[in-house]
PDB file of C-alpha atoms in Angstrom:
ATOM      1  CA  MET D   1       3.275 -73.056  54.601  1.00 76.00           C
ATOM      2  CA  LYS D   2       6.676 -74.290  53.422  1.00 86.00           C
ATOM      3  CA  GLN D   3       6.381 -72.469  50.088  1.00 88.00           C
ATOM      4  CA  ALA D   4       5.390 -69.293  51.914  1.00 90.00           C
ATOM      5  CA  TRP D   5       8.431 -69.600  54.188  1.00 92.00           C
ATOM      6  CA  LYS D   6      10.629 -70.086  51.115  1.00 95.00           C
ATOM      7  CA  LYS D   7       9.305 -66.787  49.742  1.00 93.00           C
ATOM      8  CA  VAL D   8      10.054 -65.034  53.036  1.00 93.00           C
ATOM      9  CA  VAL D   9      13.626 -66.387  53.057  1.00 95.00           C
ATOM     10  CA  VAL D  10      14.178 -65.427  49.415  1.00 96.00           C
ATOM     11  CA  ALA D  11      12.852 -61.915  50.110  1.00 94.00           C
ATOM     12  CA  LYS D  12      15.106 -61.588  53.158  1.00 96.00           C
ATOM     13  CA  ILE D  13      18.217 -62.601  51.226  1.00 96.00           C
ATOM     14  CA  GLU D  14      17.255 -60.317  48.317  1.00 96.00           C
ATOM     15  CA  MET D  15      16.916 -57.417  50.752  1.00 94.00           C
ATOM     16  CA  GLN D  16      20.254 -58.260  52.388  1.00 96.00           C
ATOM     17  CA  ALA D  17      21.870 -58.258  48.942  1.00 96.00           C
ATOM     18  CA  ALA D  18      20.285 -54.880  48.156  1.00 94.00           C
ATOM     19  CA  ALA D  19      21.582 -53.473  51.442  1.00 94.00           C
ATOM     20  CA  LEU D  20      25.126 -54.626  50.688  1.00 96.00           C
ATOM     21  CA  LEU D  21      24.912 -53.232  47.151  1.00 94.00           C
ATOM     22  CA  SER D  22      23.762 -49.883  48.531  1.00 92.00           C
ATOM     23  CA  LEU D  23      26.976 -49.829  50.573  1.00 93.00           C
ATOM     24  CA  GLY D  24      29.071 -50.666  47.511  1.00 94.00           C
ATOM     25  CA  LYS D  25      29.763 -54.207  48.708  1.00 96.00           C
ATOM     26  CA  ALA D  26      29.604 -57.471  46.795  1.00 96.00           C
ATOM     27  CA  ALA D  27      26.240 -59.184  46.862  1.00 96.00           C
ATOM     28  CA  ALA D  28      26.730 -61.845  44.178  1.00 97.00           C
ATOM     29  CA  PRO D  29      27.236 -64.675  46.711  1.00 98.00           C
ATOM     30  CA  LEU D  30      23.878 -63.848  48.298  1.00 98.00           C
ATOM     31  CA  ARG D  31      22.177 -63.763  44.913  1.00 96.00           C
ATOM     32  CA  MET D  32      23.632 -67.197  44.147  1.00 97.00           C
ATOM     33  CA  MET D  33      22.341 -68.556  47.464  1.00 97.00           C
ATOM     34  CA  ILE D  34      18.810 -67.462  46.572  1.00 96.00           C
ATOM     35  CA  ARG D  35      18.757 -70.100  43.835  1.00 96.00           C
ATOM     36  CA  SER D  36      19.375 -72.800  46.453  1.00 96.00           C
ATOM     37  CA  VAL D  37      16.495 -71.953  48.799  1.00 96.00           C
ATOM     38  CA  THR D  38      14.163 -74.943  48.989  1.00 94.00           C
ATOM     39  CA  SER D  39      10.580 -75.251  50.171  1.00 93.00           C
ATOM     40  CA  GLY D  40      10.695 -74.687  53.928  1.00 89.00           C
ATOM     41  CA  ASP D  41      14.401 -73.735  53.615  1.00 90.00           C
ATOM     42  CA  THR D  42      15.312 -77.269  54.686  1.00 91.00           C
ATOM     43  CA  THR D  43      18.971 -76.700  53.742  1.00 94.00           C
ATOM     44  CA  ASN D  44      19.096 -73.591  55.952  1.00 93.00           C
ATOM     45  CA  ILE D  45      20.252 -71.164  53.275  1.00 96.00           C
ATOM     46  CA  GLU D  46      18.989 -68.343  55.513  1.00 96.00           C
ATOM     47  CA  ALA D  47      21.784 -69.115  58.005  1.00 96.00           C
ATOM     48  CA  GLN D  48      24.369 -69.449  55.237  1.00 97.00           C
ATOM     49  CA  ALA D  49      23.351 -66.042  53.915  1.00 98.00           C
ATOM     50  CA  ALA D  50      23.657 -64.583  57.425  1.00 97.00           C
ATOM     51  CA  ARG D  51      27.237 -65.870  57.694  1.00 96.00           C
ATOM     52  CA  TYR D  52      28.066 -63.886  54.565  1.00 98.00           C
ATOM     53  CA  TYR D  53      25.896 -60.856  55.330  1.00 97.00           C
ATOM     54  CA  TRP D  54      26.947 -59.910  58.877  1.00 97.00           C
ATOM     55  CA  PRO D  55      30.710 -59.454  58.384  1.00 97.00           C
ATOM     56  CA  HIS D  56      30.112 -57.554  55.147  1.00 97.00           C
ATOM     57  CA  MET D  57      27.403 -55.396  56.707  1.00 96.00           C
ATOM     58  CA  MET D  58      28.936 -54.642  60.108  1.00 96.00           C
ATOM     59  CA  GLY D  59      32.605 -55.552  59.728  1.00 94.00           C
ATOM     60  CA  PRO D  60      34.645 -58.733  60.114  1.00 94.00           C
ATOM     61  CA  GLU D  61      34.850 -58.504  63.914  1.00 93.00           C
ATOM     62  CA  PHE D  62      31.096 -58.182  64.420  1.00 94.00           C
ATOM     63  CA  ARG D  63      29.225 -61.089  66.011  1.00 92.00           C
ATOM     64  CA  ARG D  64      25.458 -61.017  66.305  1.00 92.00           C
ATOM     65  CA  ASP D  65      24.626 -61.628  69.956  1.00 91.00           C
ATOM     66  CA  ALA D  66      21.117 -60.771  71.108  1.00 86.00           C
ATOM     67  CA  GLY D  67      22.318 -60.470  74.718  1.00 89.00           C
ATOM     68  CA  ALA D  68      25.217 -58.110  74.025  1.00 90.00           C
ATOM     69  CA  GLY D  69      25.273 -54.330  74.270  1.00 90.00           C
ATOM     70  CA  GLY D  70      26.506 -51.743  71.796  1.00 92.00           C
ATOM     71  CA  LEU D  71      25.584 -52.309  68.166  1.00 94.00           C
ATOM     72  CA  ASN D  72      23.737 -55.504  69.109  1.00 95.00           C
ATOM     73  CA  ALA D  73      21.537 -53.500  71.488  1.00 95.00           C
ATOM     74  CA  LEU D  74      20.753 -51.018  68.697  1.00 95.00           C
ATOM     75  CA  LEU D  75      19.763 -53.933  66.471  1.00 96.00           C
ATOM     76  CA  ASN D  76      17.579 -55.412  69.216  1.00 96.00           C
ATOM     77  CA  TYR D  77      15.749 -52.107  69.643  1.00 95.00           C
ATOM     78  CA  GLY D  78      15.249 -51.741  65.889  1.00 94.00           C
ATOM     79  CA  TYR D  79      13.952 -55.306  65.602  1.00 95.00           C
ATOM     80  CA  THR D  80      11.536 -54.692  68.469  1.00 95.00           C
ATOM     81  CA  VAL D  81      10.141 -51.653  66.652  1.00 93.00           C
ATOM     82  CA  LEU D  82       9.779 -53.648  63.422  1.00 92.00           C
ATOM     83  CA  ARG D  83       8.163 -56.568  65.248  1.00 93.00           C
ATOM     84  CA  ALA D  84       5.576 -54.315  66.872  1.00 92.00           C
ATOM     85  CA  ALA D  85       4.722 -52.633  63.565  1.00 88.00           C
ATOM     86  CA  THR D  86       4.499 -55.992  61.802  1.00 89.00           C
ATOM     87  CA  ALA D  87       2.276 -57.416  64.545  1.00 90.00           C
ATOM     88  CA  ARG D  88      -0.077 -54.439  64.180  1.00 88.00           C
ATOM     89  CA  ALA D  89      -0.229 -54.970  60.409  1.00 85.00           C
ATOM     90  CA  VAL D  90      -0.870 -58.714  60.839  1.00 89.00           C
ATOM     91  CA  VAL D  91      -3.767 -58.098  63.224  1.00 90.00           C
ATOM     92  CA  ALA D  92      -5.143 -55.272  61.055  1.00 85.00           C
ATOM     93  CA  ALA D  93      -5.147 -57.668  58.092  1.00 85.00           C
ATOM     94  CA  GLY D  94      -7.301 -60.072  60.097  1.00 90.00           C
ATOM     95  CA  LEU D  95      -4.621 -62.738  60.436  1.00 90.00           C
ATOM     96  CA  HIS D  96      -3.956 -64.707  63.603  1.00 91.00           C
ATOM     97  CA  PRO D  97      -0.554 -63.506  64.869  1.00 91.00           C
ATOM     98  CA  SER D  98       0.305 -66.695  66.768  1.00 92.00           C
ATOM     99  CA  ILE D  99       0.057 -68.994  63.728  1.00 90.00           C
ATOM    100  CA  GLY D 100       3.453 -68.659  62.083  1.00 90.00           C
ATOM    101  CA  LEU D 101       4.870 -69.924  58.816  1.00 89.00           C
ATOM    102  CA  HIS D 102       8.151 -71.050  60.350  1.00 86.00           C
ATOM    103  CA  HIS D 103       8.466 -69.726  63.887  1.00 76.00           C
ATOM    104  CA  SER D 104       6.381 -71.820  66.238  1.00 78.00           C
ATOM    105  CA  ASN D 105       6.315 -71.669  69.987  1.00 78.00           C
ATOM    106  CA  ARG D 106       3.278 -71.937  72.222  1.00 79.00           C
ATOM    107  CA  CYS D 107       4.638 -69.053  74.281  1.00 84.00           C
ATOM    108  CA  ASN D 108       5.050 -66.761  71.253  1.00 88.00           C
ATOM    109  CA  ALA D 109       1.835 -64.895  70.537  1.00 90.00           C
ATOM    110  CA  PHE D 110       3.421 -63.150  67.535  1.00 93.00           C
ATOM    111  CA  ALA D 111       5.017 -65.982  65.536  1.00 93.00           C
ATOM    112  CA  LEU D 112       3.532 -64.737  62.258  1.00 93.00           C
ATOM    113  CA  ALA D 113       4.881 -61.240  62.878  1.00 92.00           C
ATOM    114  CA  ASP D 114       8.308 -62.767  63.561  1.00 94.00           C
ATOM    115  CA  ASP D 115       8.127 -64.583  60.224  1.00 93.00           C
ATOM    116  CA  LEU D 116       6.855 -61.666  58.158  1.00 92.00           C
ATOM    117  CA  MET D 117       9.321 -59.133  59.554  1.00 92.00           C
ATOM    118  CA  GLU D 118      12.324 -61.179  58.386  1.00 94.00           C
ATOM    119  CA  PRO D 119      12.767 -59.412  55.018  1.00 92.00           C
ATOM    120  CA  PHE D 120      12.591 -56.028  56.768  1.00 90.00           C
ATOM    121  CA  ARG D 121      15.297 -56.697  59.363  1.00 92.00           C
ATOM    122  CA  LEU D 122      17.908 -55.147  57.109  1.00 90.00           C
ATOM    123  CA  LEU D 123      16.162 -51.802  57.560  1.00 89.00           C
ATOM    124  CA  ALA D 124      17.046 -51.907  61.255  1.00 92.00           C
ATOM    125  CA  ASP D 125      20.505 -53.194  60.317  1.00 94.00           C
ATOM    126  CA  CYS D 126      21.156 -50.223  58.022  1.00 92.00           C
ATOM    127  CA  ALA D 127      19.791 -47.695  60.498  1.00 92.00           C
ATOM    128  CA  ALA D 128      21.758 -49.195  63.417  1.00 94.00           C
ATOM    129  CA  ARG D 129      24.933 -49.261  61.334  1.00 94.00           C
ATOM    130  CA  ARG D 130      24.537 -45.577  60.448  1.00 92.00           C
ATOM    131  CA  ILE D 131      23.710 -44.587  64.029  1.00 94.00           C
ATOM    132  CA  ALA D 132      26.805 -46.418  65.288  1.00 94.00           C
ATOM    133  CA  GLN D 133      28.992 -44.743  62.658  1.00 93.00           C
ATOM    134  CA  ASP D 134      27.613 -41.254  63.263  1.00 92.00           C
ATOM    135  CA  ARG D 135      26.877 -41.188  66.994  1.00 92.00           C
ATOM    136  CA  GLY D 136      28.286 -44.300  68.597  1.00 91.00           C
ATOM    137  CA  ASP D 137      26.481 -47.450  69.559  1.00 91.00           C
ATOM    138  CA  ALA D 138      24.643 -46.280  72.677  1.00 91.00           C
ATOM    139  CA  VAL D 139      20.899 -46.899  72.748  1.00 92.00           C
ATOM    140  CA  ASP D 140      20.095 -43.327  73.734  1.00 92.00           C
ATOM    141  CA  PHE D 141      17.075 -41.108  73.129  1.00 92.00           C
ATOM    142  CA  ASP D 142      18.242 -39.930  69.683  1.00 91.00           C
ATOM    143  CA  ALA D 143      19.000 -43.474  68.534  1.00 92.00           C
ATOM    144  CA  LYS D 144      15.571 -44.598  69.719  1.00 92.00           C
ATOM    145  CA  LEU D 145      13.913 -41.771  67.769  1.00 89.00           C
ATOM    146  CA  VAL D 146      15.647 -42.810  64.551  1.00 88.00           C
ATOM    147  CA  LEU D 147      14.840 -46.483  65.058  1.00 90.00           C
ATOM    148  CA  ALA D 148      11.233 -45.734  66.047  1.00 88.00           C
ATOM    149  CA  ARG D 149      10.717 -44.178  62.626  1.00 85.00           C
ATOM    150  CA  LEU D 150      11.235 -47.635  61.117  1.00 81.00           C
ATOM    151  CA  THR D 151       7.529 -48.252  61.648  1.00 76.00           C
ATOM    152  CA  ARG D 152       6.945 -46.107  58.578  1.00 71.00           C
ATOM    153  CA  ILE D 153       8.642 -48.762  56.487  1.00 64.00           C
ATOM    154  CA  ILE D 154       5.782 -51.147  57.175  1.00 57.00           C
ATOM    155  CA  HIS D 155       3.399 -48.560  55.729  1.00 60.00           C
ATOM    156  CA  GLU D 156       5.444 -46.677  53.161  1.00 61.00           C
ATOM    157  CA  LYS D 157       7.672 -47.124  50.191  1.00 48.00           C
ATOM    158  CA  ALA D 158      11.331 -47.931  50.684  1.00 45.00           C
ATOM    159  CA  ARG D 159      13.904 -47.269  47.985  1.00 47.00           C
ATOM    160  CA  LEU D 160      16.438 -50.022  47.433  1.00 47.00           C
ATOM    161  CA  HIS D 161      19.024 -49.306  44.790  1.00 45.00           C
ATOM    162  CA  ASP D 162      16.448 -47.375  42.712  1.00 49.00           C
ATOM    163  CA  THR D 163      13.891 -50.172  43.127  1.00 48.00           C
ATOM    164  CA  ALA D 164      10.666 -49.487  44.982  1.00 46.00           C
ATOM    165  CA  VAL D 165       9.739 -51.968  47.680  1.00 45.00           C
ATOM    166  CA  PHE D 166       6.414 -51.612  49.438  1.00 41.00           C
ATOM    167  CA  GLY D 167       5.510 -52.622  52.950  1.00 43.00           C
ATOM    168  CA  VAL D 168       2.123 -53.831  54.108  1.00 37.00           C
ATOM    169  CA  ALA D 169      -0.175 -50.965  54.993  1.00 32.00           C
ATOM    170  CA  GLU D 170      -2.895 -51.386  57.585  1.00 33.00           C
ATOM    171  CA  THR D 171      -5.461 -50.715  54.886  1.00 32.00           C
ATOM    172  CA  GLY D 172      -4.002 -53.379  52.623  1.00 34.00           C
ATOM    173  CA  LYS D 173      -2.935 -50.677  50.185  1.00 34.00           C
ATOM    174  CA  THR D 174       0.517 -49.274  49.598  1.00 32.00           C
ATOM    175  CA  ASP D 175       1.549 -45.724  50.286  1.00 36.00           C
ATOM    176  CA  SER D 176       4.046 -44.186  47.886  1.00 38.00           C
ATOM    177  CA  SER D 177       5.042 -41.284  50.135  1.00 39.00           C
ATOM    178  CA  GLY D 178       8.284 -41.173  52.071  1.00 39.00           C
ATOM    179  CA  GLY D 179      11.135 -43.579  51.698  1.00 41.00           C
ATOM    180  CA  LEU D 180      14.388 -44.891  53.036  1.00 44.00           C
ATOM    181  CA  ASP D 181      17.880 -44.378  51.721  1.00 49.00           C
ATOM    182  CA  LEU D 182      19.725 -47.555  52.663  1.00 48.00           C
ATOM    183  CA  ALA D 183      23.079 -46.203  51.584  1.00 48.00           C
ATOM    184  CA  LYS D 184      22.709 -43.325  54.034  1.00 52.00           C
ATOM    185  CA  GLY D 185      20.835 -45.374  56.627  1.00 50.00           C
ATOM    186  CA  THR D 186      18.318 -42.593  57.009  1.00 49.00           C
ATOM    187  CA  VAL D 187      14.649 -42.925  57.764  1.00 46.00           C
ATOM    188  CA  PRO D 188      12.347 -39.976  56.966  1.00 43.00           C
TER     189      PRO D 188
END
């Protein structure tokens, strides 16, 4: 389980680096951190990467606060969409959603979905960032429509800096249609 969690953390940091690169921002510190991820991420490199990622992704004044409104509320909505799609994929694959790799809580029926969605969080980050830039940070109907389309990412190909990244399809196969432009923060 610890090696699997290491792979999830490495994938998450790689995706965060790709997101920053797509915005023309430095990602070398994140790439260096990847080398330090240990089995089970016992040195908490995931948190160190987050401290670098958030101010570069959302601006130096941004603070991630799950209980706050505005951009944080957009992120929460996007993460909820991703979590639901991941949970569906986990169940469709025949896995037990409450048995997580890292997240563990008797009250959390979707611990595995919470673990497996980690590398895909940046998709909600990019979409929320673009929505906030273009329309403001209100969680309105249009914002919800854009964020709801993130479910496609679990089933379709995403383009990261000219590199194809595939999500888990319900059938266990990948679908090469569609895609996501992280630099534009658009979801087809």
